[in-house]
Short mmCIF file of C-alpha atoms and ligand atoms in Angstrom, two decimals:
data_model
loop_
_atom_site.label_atom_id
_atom_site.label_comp_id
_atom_site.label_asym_id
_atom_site.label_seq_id
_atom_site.Cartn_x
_atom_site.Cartn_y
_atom_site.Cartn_z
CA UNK V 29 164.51 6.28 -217.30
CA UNK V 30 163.95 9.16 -219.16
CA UNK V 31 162.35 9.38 -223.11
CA UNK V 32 165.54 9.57 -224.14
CA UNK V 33 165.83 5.48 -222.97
CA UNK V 34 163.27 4.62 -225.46
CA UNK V 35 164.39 1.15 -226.36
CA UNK V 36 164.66 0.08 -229.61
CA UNK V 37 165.07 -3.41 -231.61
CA UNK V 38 163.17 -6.16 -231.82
CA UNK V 39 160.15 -7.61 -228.84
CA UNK V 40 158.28 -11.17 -228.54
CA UNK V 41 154.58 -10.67 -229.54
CA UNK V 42 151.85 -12.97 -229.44
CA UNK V 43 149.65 -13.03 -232.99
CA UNK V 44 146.64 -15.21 -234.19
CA UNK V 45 148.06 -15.74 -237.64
CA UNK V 46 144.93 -17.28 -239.15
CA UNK V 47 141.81 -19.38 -237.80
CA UNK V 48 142.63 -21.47 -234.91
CA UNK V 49 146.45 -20.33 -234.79
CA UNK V 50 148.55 -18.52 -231.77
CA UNK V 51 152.03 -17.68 -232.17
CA UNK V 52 155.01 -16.43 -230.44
CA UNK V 53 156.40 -13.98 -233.38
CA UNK V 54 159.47 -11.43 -232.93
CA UNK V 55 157.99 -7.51 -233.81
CA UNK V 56 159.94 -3.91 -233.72
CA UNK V 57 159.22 -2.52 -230.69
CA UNK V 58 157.23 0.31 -231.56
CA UNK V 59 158.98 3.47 -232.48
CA UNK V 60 158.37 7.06 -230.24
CA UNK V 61 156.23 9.43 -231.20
CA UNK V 62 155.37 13.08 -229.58
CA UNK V 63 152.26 12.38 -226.80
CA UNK V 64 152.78 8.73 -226.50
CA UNK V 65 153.78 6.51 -223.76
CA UNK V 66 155.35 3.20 -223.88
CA UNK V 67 154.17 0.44 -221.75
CA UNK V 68 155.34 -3.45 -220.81
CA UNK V 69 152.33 -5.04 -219.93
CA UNK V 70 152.10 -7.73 -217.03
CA UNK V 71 149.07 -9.82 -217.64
CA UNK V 72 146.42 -9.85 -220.55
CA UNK V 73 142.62 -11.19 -219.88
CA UNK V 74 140.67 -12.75 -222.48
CA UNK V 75 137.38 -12.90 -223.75
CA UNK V 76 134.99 -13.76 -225.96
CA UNK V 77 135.88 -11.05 -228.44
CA UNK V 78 139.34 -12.67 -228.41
CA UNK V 79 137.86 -15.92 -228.99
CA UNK V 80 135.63 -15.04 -231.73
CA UNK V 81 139.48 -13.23 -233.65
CA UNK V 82 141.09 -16.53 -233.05
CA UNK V 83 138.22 -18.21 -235.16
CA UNK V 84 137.99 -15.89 -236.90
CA UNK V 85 134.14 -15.08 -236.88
CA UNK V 86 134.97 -11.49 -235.17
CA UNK V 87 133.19 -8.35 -236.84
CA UNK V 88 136.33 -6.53 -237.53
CA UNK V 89 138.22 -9.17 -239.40
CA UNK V 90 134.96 -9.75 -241.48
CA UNK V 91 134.53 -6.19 -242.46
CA UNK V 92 138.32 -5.62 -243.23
CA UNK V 93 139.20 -3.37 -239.93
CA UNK V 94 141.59 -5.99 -238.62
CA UNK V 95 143.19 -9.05 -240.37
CA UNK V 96 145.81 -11.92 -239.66
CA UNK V 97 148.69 -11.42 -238.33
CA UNK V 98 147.09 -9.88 -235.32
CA UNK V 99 148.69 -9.27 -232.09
CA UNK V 100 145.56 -9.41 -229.56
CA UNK V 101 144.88 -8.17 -225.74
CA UNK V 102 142.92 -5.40 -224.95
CA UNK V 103 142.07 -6.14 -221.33
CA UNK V 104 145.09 -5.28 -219.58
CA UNK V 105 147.42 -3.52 -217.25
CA UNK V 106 151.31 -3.11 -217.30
CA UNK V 107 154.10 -0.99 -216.24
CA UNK V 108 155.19 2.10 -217.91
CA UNK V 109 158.53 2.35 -219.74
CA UNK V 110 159.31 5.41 -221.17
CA UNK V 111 157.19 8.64 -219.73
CA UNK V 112 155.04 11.38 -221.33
CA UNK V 113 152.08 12.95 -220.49
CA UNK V 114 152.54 13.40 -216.60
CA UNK V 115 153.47 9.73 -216.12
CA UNK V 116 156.39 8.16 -214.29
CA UNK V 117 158.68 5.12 -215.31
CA UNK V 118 157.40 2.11 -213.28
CA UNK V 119 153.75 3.42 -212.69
CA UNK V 120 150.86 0.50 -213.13
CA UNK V 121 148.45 1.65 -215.28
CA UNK V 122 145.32 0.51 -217.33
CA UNK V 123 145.50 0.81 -220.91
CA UNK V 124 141.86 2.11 -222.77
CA UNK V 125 140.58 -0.34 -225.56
CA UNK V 126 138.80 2.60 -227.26
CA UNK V 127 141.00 5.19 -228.36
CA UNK V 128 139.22 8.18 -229.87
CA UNK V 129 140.72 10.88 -232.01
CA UNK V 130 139.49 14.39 -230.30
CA UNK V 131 139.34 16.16 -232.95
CA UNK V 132 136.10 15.34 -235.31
CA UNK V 133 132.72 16.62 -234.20
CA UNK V 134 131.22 13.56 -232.33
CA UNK V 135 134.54 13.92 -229.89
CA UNK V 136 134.18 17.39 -230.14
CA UNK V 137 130.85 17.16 -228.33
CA UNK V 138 132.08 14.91 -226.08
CA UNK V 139 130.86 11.75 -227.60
CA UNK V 140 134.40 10.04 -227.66
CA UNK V 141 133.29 6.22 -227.80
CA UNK V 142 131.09 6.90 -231.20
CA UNK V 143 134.32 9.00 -232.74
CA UNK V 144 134.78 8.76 -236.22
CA UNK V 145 138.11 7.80 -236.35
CA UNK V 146 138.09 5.43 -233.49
CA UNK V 147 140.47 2.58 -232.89
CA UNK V 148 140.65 -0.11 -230.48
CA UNK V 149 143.95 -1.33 -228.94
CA UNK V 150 143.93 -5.26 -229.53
CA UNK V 151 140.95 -5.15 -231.96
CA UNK V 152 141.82 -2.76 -234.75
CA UNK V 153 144.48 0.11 -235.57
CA UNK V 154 146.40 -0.44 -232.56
CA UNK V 155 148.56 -3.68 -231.81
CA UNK V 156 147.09 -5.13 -228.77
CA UNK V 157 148.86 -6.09 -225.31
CA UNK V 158 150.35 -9.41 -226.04
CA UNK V 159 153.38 -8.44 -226.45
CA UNK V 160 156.80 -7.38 -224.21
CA UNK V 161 155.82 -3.39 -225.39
CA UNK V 162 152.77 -1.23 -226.16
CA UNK V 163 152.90 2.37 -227.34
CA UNK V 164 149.73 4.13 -226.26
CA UNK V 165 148.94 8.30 -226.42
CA UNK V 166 149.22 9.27 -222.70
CA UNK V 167 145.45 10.17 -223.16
CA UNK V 168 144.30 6.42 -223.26
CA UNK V 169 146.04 5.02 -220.09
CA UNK V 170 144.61 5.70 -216.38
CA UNK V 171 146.97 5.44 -213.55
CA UNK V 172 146.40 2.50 -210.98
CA UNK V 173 146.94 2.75 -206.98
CA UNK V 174 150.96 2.27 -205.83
CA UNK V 175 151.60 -1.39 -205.65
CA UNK V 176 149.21 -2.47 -208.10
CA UNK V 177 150.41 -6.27 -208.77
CA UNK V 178 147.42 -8.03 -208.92
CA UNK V 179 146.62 -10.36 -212.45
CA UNK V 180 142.85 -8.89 -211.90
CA UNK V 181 143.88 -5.65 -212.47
CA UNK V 182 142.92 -6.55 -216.04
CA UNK V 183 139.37 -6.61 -215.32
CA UNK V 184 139.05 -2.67 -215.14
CA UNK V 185 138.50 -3.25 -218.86
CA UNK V 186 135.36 -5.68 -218.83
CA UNK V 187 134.12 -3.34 -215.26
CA UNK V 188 133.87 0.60 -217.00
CA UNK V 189 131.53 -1.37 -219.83
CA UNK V 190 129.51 -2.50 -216.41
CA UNK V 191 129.57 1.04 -214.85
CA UNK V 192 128.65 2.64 -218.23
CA UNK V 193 125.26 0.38 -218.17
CA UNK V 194 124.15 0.79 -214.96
CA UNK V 195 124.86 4.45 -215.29
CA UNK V 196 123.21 4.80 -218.20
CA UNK V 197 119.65 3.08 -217.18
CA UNK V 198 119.69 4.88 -213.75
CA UNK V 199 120.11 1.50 -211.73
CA UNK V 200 119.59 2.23 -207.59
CA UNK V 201 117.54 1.39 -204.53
CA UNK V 202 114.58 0.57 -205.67
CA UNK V 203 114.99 -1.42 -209.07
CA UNK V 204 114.87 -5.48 -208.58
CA UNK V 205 117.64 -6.43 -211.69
CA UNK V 206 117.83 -9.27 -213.52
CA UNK V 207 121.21 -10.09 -214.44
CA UNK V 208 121.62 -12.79 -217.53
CA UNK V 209 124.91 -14.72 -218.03
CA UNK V 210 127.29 -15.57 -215.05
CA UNK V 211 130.44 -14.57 -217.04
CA UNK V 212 133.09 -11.62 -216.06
CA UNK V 213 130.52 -8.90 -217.21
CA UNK V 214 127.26 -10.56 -215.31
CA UNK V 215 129.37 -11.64 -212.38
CA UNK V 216 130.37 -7.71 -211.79
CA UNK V 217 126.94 -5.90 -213.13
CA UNK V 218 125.72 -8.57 -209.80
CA UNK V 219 128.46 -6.83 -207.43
CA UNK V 220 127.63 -3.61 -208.66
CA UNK V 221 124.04 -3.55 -209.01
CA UNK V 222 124.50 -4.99 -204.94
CA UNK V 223 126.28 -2.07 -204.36
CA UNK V 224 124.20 0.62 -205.88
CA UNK V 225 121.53 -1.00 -203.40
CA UNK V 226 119.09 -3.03 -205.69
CA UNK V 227 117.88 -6.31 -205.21
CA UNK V 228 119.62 -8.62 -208.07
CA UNK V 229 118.52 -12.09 -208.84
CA UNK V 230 120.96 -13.94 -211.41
CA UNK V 231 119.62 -15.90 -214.22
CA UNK V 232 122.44 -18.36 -215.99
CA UNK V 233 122.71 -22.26 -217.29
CA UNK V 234 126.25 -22.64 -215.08
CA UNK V 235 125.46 -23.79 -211.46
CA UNK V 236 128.65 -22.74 -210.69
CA UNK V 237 128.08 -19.76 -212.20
CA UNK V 238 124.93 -18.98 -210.27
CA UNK V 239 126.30 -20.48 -206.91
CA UNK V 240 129.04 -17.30 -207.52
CA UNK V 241 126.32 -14.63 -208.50
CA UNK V 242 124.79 -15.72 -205.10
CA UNK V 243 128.00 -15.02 -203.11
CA UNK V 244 128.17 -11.47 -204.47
CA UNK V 245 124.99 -11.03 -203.14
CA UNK V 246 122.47 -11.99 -205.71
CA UNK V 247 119.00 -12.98 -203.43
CA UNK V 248 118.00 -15.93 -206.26
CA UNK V 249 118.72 -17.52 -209.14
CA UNK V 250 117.07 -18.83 -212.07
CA UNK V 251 117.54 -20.41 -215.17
CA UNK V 252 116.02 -18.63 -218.02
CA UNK V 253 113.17 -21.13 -218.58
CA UNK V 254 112.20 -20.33 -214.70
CA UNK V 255 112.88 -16.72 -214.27
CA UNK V 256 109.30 -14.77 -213.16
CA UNK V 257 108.44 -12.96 -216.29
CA UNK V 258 107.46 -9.06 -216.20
CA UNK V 259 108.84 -8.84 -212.76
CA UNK V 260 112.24 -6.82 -213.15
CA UNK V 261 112.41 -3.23 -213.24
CA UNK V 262 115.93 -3.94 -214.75
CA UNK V 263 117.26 -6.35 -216.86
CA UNK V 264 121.01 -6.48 -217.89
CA UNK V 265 121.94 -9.17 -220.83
CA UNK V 266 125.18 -10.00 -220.54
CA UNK V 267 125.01 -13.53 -221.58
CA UNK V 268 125.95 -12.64 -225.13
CA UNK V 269 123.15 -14.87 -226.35
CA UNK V 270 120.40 -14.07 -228.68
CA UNK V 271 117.94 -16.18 -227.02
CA UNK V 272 118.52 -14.38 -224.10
CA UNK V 273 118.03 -11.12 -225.54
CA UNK V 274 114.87 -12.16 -226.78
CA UNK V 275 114.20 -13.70 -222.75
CA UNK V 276 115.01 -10.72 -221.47
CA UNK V 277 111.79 -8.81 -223.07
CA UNK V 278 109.92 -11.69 -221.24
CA UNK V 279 111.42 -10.70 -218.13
CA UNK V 280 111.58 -6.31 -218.05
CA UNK V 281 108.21 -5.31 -216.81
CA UNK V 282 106.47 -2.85 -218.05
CA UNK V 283 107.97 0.31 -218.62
CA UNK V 284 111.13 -0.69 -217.31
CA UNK V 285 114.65 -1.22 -218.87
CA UNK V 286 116.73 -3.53 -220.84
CA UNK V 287 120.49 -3.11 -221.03
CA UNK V 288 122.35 -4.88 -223.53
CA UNK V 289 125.66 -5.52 -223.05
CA UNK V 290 126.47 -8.91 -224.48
CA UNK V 291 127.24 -9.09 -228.07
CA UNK V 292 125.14 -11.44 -229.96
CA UNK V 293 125.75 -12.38 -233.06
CA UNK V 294 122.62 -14.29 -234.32
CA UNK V 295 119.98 -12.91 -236.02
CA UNK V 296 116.54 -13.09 -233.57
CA UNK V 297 113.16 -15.03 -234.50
CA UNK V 298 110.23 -14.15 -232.93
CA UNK V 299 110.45 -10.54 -231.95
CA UNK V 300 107.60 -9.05 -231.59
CA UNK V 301 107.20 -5.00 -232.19
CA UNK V 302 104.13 -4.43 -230.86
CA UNK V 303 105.92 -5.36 -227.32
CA UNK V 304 108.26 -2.37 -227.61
CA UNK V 305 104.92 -0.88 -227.90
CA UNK V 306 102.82 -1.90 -225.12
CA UNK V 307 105.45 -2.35 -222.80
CA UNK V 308 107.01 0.78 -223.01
CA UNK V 309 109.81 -0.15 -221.69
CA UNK V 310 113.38 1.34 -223.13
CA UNK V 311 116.41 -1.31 -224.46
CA UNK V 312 119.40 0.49 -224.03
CA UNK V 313 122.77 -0.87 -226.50
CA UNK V 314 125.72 -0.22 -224.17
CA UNK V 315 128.64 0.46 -226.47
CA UNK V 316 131.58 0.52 -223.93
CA UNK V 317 132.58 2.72 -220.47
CA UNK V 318 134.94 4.54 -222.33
CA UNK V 319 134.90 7.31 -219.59
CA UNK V 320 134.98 5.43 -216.51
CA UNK V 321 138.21 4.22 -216.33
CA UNK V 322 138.94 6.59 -213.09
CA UNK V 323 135.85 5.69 -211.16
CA UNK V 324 136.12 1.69 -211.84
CA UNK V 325 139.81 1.89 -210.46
CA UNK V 326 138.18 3.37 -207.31
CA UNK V 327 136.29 0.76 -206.97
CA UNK V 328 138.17 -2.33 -207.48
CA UNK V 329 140.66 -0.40 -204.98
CA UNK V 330 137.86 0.13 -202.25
CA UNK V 331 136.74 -3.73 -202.65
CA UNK V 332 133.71 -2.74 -203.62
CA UNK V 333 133.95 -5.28 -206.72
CA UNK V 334 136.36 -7.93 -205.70
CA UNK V 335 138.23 -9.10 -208.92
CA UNK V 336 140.14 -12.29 -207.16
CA UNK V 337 137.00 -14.04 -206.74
CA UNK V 338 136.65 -14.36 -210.70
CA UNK V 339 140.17 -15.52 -211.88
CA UNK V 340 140.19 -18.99 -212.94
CA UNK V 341 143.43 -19.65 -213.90
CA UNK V 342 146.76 -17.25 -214.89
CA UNK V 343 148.73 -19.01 -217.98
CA UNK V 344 152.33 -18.06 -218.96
CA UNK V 345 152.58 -15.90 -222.32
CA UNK V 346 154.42 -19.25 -223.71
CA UNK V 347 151.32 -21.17 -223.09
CA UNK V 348 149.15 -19.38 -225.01
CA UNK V 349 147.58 -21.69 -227.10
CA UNK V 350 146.60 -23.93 -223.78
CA UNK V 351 145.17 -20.30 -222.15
CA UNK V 352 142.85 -19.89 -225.53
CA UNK V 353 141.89 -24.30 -225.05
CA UNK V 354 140.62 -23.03 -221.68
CA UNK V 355 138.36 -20.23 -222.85
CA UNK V 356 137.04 -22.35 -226.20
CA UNK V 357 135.73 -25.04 -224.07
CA UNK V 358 133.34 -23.14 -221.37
CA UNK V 359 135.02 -23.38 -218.04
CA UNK V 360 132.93 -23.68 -215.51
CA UNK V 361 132.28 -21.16 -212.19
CA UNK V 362 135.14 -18.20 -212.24
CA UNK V 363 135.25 -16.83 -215.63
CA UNK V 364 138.30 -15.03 -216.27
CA UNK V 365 141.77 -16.84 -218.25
CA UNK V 366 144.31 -14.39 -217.93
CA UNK V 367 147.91 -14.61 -219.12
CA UNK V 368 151.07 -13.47 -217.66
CA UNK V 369 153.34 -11.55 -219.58
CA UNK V 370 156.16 -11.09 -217.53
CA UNK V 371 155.82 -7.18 -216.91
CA UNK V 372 154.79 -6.95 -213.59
ZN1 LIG F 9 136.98 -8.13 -223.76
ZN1 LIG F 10 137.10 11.62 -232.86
#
């Protein structure tokens, strides 16, 4: 198939059309345009972000980025279409949720996640993956290994966000890491941390969670009440909890690092400045992996972060609604709901 196959008419979507409401809605497929690619995706994850659209408490419905009818996904991977940009019809490849414009001056110094014209496929400006087509600029999709058919290919997405902190805070050999929250992003910052050849201890309120964070290598695990305070030369939040934000000052000793990674919400009693002060420690606000897309697909494909291990179930596109149950009422163990959209 050439660009010239470009197909046109209508395609199934999937759109939250208001608090608490999935639907299967009918959309044009989205028309060419010079630089773009157009992709059928084959399985979507969700997350909390996709939770927090559905009820409509996400920051970019609040502050008028996104609104309702919106056609989520933006953990993904999927087939290509029609080609441009030096890919082939059939390729698997990863679609970016950050999509920066390369032209103003923070992408001009190479700042691309902070651009100033940033959009984010599934979130805002760019219809997400839950649908039978996605048209992406060749720039924002990174090519995965021959063969690719695996649901957990989605979880490149959640992983570069993982890479990006422990990149960023220097994590190696001789840091002991605390990791909080046993969800996808904790349960791969425990494999990767492992990796990188630091001792990780997990810290979580799911057993089954924690019994998980153990397999991957994790030498102990607390829950947050009973994790040894000022003992961690490392401490990723990933829990998404306020609480354990504030917790994880408790636990980063002093001068070492906090990496923040889970989006809380809640304003936080109790801080104390001072701390910042005496313990000297940096906190480090990880905005997203935008350029690690490459390198994470190297490492799912080398095993060195095993992505079966934290599917817990794969829902047909039809079933939507049931796939969004699952994820609103805390499962338990292997974190990841992903749905099948019929492109693989
Ligand atoms: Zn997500
Ligand atoms: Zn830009």
């Amino acid at each position: 198939m050439t660009s010239g196959d470009w197909p046109t008419g209508a395609m199934r979507a999937l759109a939250l059309e208001g608090p608490g409401r999935v639907v299967q809605t009918s959309l044009p497929i989205p028309a060419p345009e010079p630089g773009t690619v157009l992709v059928r995706p084959a399985h979507v994850g969700l997350c909390g972000t996709d939770l927090e659209l559905l009820h409509g408490t996400a920051a970019y419905l609040n502050d008028g980025r996104s609104g309702y009818p919106h056609v989520f996904g933006h953990e993904w991977w999927g087939r290509v279409v029609t080609a441009d940009g030096g890919f082939a019809p059939g390729e698997a490849v990863v679609g970016h949720t950050m999509i920066s414009c390369g032209l103003c001056p923070n992408c001009q110094r190479g700042r691309r996640a902070v651009c100033r014209n940033l959009i984010e496929t599934g979130l805002y400006g760019q219809q997400g993956a839950a649908a039978e087509f996605i048209r992406l600029p060749a720039h924002a999709l990174t090519r995965l290994p021959a063969g690719t058919r695996e649901p957990w290919a989605v979880l490149v997405e959640p992983a570069v966000t993982v890479v990006e902190s422990l990149e960023r805070t220097g994590c190696g050999p001789f840091d002991r890491v605390a990791v909080l929250g046993t969800g996808t992003i904790g349960l791969l910052t425990v494999q990767l941390a492992r990796h990188r050849g630091a001792e990780v201890e997990a810290i979580g309120i799911d057993p089954a969670g924690l019994e998980l964070a153990t397999k991957f290598g994790a030498t102990a695990a607390y829950r947050p009440e009973d994790a040894p305070e000022r003992a961690y030369s490392l401490v990723v939040e990933a829990s998404g909890a306020s609480a354990a934000f504030l917790r994880s000052l408790d636990l980063v000793e002093t001068g070492g690092r906090v990496a923040v990674v889970g989006v809380a919400g809640e304003p936080v009693g109790g801080l104390v400045p001072g701390n910042f002060v005496l313990g000297g420690f940096d906190v480090y606000g990880i905005r997203h992996g935008l350029d690690h897309y490459e390198r994470t697909v190297g490492l799912f494909a080398s095993r060195v972060l095993d992505g079966a291990a934290l599917v817990a179930e794969i829902v047909p596109a039809a079933d939507a609604e049931q796939a969004f149950k699952l994820l609103e009422h805390g499962r338990s163990g292997r974190p990841k709901v992903i749905l099948e959209m019929g492109g693989a």
